[in-house]
Coordinates of C-alpha atoms in Angstrom, one line a residue:
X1 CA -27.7 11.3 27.1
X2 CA -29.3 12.5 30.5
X3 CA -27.5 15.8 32.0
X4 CA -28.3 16.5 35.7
X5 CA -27.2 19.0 37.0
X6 CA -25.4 19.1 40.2
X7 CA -23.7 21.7 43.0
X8 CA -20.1 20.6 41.8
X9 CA -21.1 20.3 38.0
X10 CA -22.9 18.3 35.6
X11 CA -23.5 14.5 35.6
X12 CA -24.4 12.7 32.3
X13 CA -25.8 9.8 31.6
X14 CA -25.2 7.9 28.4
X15 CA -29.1 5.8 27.5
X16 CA -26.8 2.7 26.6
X17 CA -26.2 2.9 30.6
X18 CA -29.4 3.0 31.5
X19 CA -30.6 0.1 29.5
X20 CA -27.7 -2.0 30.7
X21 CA -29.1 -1.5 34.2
X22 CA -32.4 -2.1 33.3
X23 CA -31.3 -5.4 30.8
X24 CA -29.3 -6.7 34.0
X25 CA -32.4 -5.8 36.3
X26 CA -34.7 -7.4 34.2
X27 CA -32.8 -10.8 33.4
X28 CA -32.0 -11.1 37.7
X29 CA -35.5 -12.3 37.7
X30 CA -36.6 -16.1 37.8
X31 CA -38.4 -16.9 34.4
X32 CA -36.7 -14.4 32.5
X33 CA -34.7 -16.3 29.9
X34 CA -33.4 -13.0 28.1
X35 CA -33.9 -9.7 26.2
X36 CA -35.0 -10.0 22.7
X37 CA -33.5 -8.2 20.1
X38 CA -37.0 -7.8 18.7
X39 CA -38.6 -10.2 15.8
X40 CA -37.0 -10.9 12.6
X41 CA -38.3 -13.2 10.6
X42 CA -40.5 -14.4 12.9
X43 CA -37.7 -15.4 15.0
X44 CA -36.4 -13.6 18.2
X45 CA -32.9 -13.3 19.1
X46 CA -32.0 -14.3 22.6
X47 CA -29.0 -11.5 23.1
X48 CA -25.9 -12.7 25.8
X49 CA -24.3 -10.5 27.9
X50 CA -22.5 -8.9 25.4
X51 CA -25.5 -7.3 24.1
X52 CA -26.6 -5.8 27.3
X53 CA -28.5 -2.7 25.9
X54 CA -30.1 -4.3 23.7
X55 CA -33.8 -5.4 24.0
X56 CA -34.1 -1.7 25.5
X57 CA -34.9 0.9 24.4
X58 CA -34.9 4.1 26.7
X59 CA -37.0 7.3 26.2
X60 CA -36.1 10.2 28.0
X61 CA -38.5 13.3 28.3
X62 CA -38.2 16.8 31.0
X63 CA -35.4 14.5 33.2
X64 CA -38.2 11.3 33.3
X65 CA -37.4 7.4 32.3
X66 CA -39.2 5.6 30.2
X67 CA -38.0 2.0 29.2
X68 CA -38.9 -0.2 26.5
X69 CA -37.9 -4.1 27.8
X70 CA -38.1 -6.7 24.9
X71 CA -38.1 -10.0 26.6
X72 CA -37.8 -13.9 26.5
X73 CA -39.6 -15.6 28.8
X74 CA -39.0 -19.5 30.5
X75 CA -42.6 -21.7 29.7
X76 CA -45.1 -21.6 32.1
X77 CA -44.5 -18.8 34.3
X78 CA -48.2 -16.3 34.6
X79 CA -46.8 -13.8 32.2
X80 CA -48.9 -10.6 34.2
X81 CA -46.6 -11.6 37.6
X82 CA -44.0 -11.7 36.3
X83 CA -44.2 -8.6 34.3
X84 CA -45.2 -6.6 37.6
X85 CA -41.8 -8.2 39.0
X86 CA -39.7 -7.1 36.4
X87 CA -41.5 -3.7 35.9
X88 CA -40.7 -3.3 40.1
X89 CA -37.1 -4.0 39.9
X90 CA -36.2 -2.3 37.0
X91 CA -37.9 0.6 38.0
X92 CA -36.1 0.9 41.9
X93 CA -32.7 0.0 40.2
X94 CA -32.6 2.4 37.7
X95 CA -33.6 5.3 40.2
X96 CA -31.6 4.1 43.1
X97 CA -28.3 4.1 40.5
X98 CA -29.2 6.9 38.7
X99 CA -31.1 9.4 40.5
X100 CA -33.5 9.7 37.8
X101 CA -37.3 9.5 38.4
X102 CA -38.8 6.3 36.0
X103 CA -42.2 7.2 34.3
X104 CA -42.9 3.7 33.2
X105 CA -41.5 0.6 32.5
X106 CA -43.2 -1.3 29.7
X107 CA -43.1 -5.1 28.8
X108 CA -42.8 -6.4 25.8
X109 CA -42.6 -10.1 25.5
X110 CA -41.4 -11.3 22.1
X111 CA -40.8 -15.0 22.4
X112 CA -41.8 -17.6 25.1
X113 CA -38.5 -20.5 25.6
X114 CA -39.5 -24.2 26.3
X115 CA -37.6 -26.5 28.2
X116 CA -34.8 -28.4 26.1
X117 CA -36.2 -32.1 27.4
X118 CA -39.5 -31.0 26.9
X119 CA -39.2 -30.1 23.2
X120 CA -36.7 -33.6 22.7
X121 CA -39.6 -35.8 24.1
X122 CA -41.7 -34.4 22.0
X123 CA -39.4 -34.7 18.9
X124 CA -39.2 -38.3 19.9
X125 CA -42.8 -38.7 20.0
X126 CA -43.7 -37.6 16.3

């Protein structure tokens, strides 16, 4: 939990909200096709919105952010732009809802999602 302290009191901060905001920041961007629950078996787990912490992990150290995003991303988007994207608006969402300074947001991409006719044409074609 993140404490700040404040004129009135204290304000804390549970981690799961933080990741929540950063989960919902990350998945607002086009090509994102989810948070990963990391790989098992090989296989990544595409988490709904009931999951919305997961895929994140946060990392808090002297009042400073640091966010682990495991992600799904949509075929053919340049994987480095839309990293920078994501990095950008999770980063100004957390602070501007928080208050609390980000020291990094890091990208981990776990799994990359075809299109559905895609993979059914080439089903058809084996």
């Amino acid at each position: 939990m993140v404490m700040e302290e404040h004129r009135s009191g204290e304000i804390h901060i549970a981690e799961d909200v933080i990741a929540t905001i950063a989960s919902l920041s990350a998945t607002d961007v086009k090509g994102v096709a989810g948070m990963s629950g990391g790989l098992t078996g090989g296989i990544a787990d595409v988490l709904g919105k009931k999951n919305l912490s997961k895929g994140v992990k946060v990392e808090v150290k002297n009042q400073v952010v640091y966010l682990h995003l495991n992600l799904v991303l949509e075929y053919g988007i340049a994987i480095p732009d839309i990293a920078w994207e994501i990095q950008d608006k999770v980063k100004t969402m957390v602070e501007t809802m928080t208050a609390l300074k980000v020291g990094a947001v890091d990208i981990h991409v776990q799994a990359v999602r075809f299109p559905e006719e895609s993979v059914d044409t080439a089903r058809e074609s084996s």
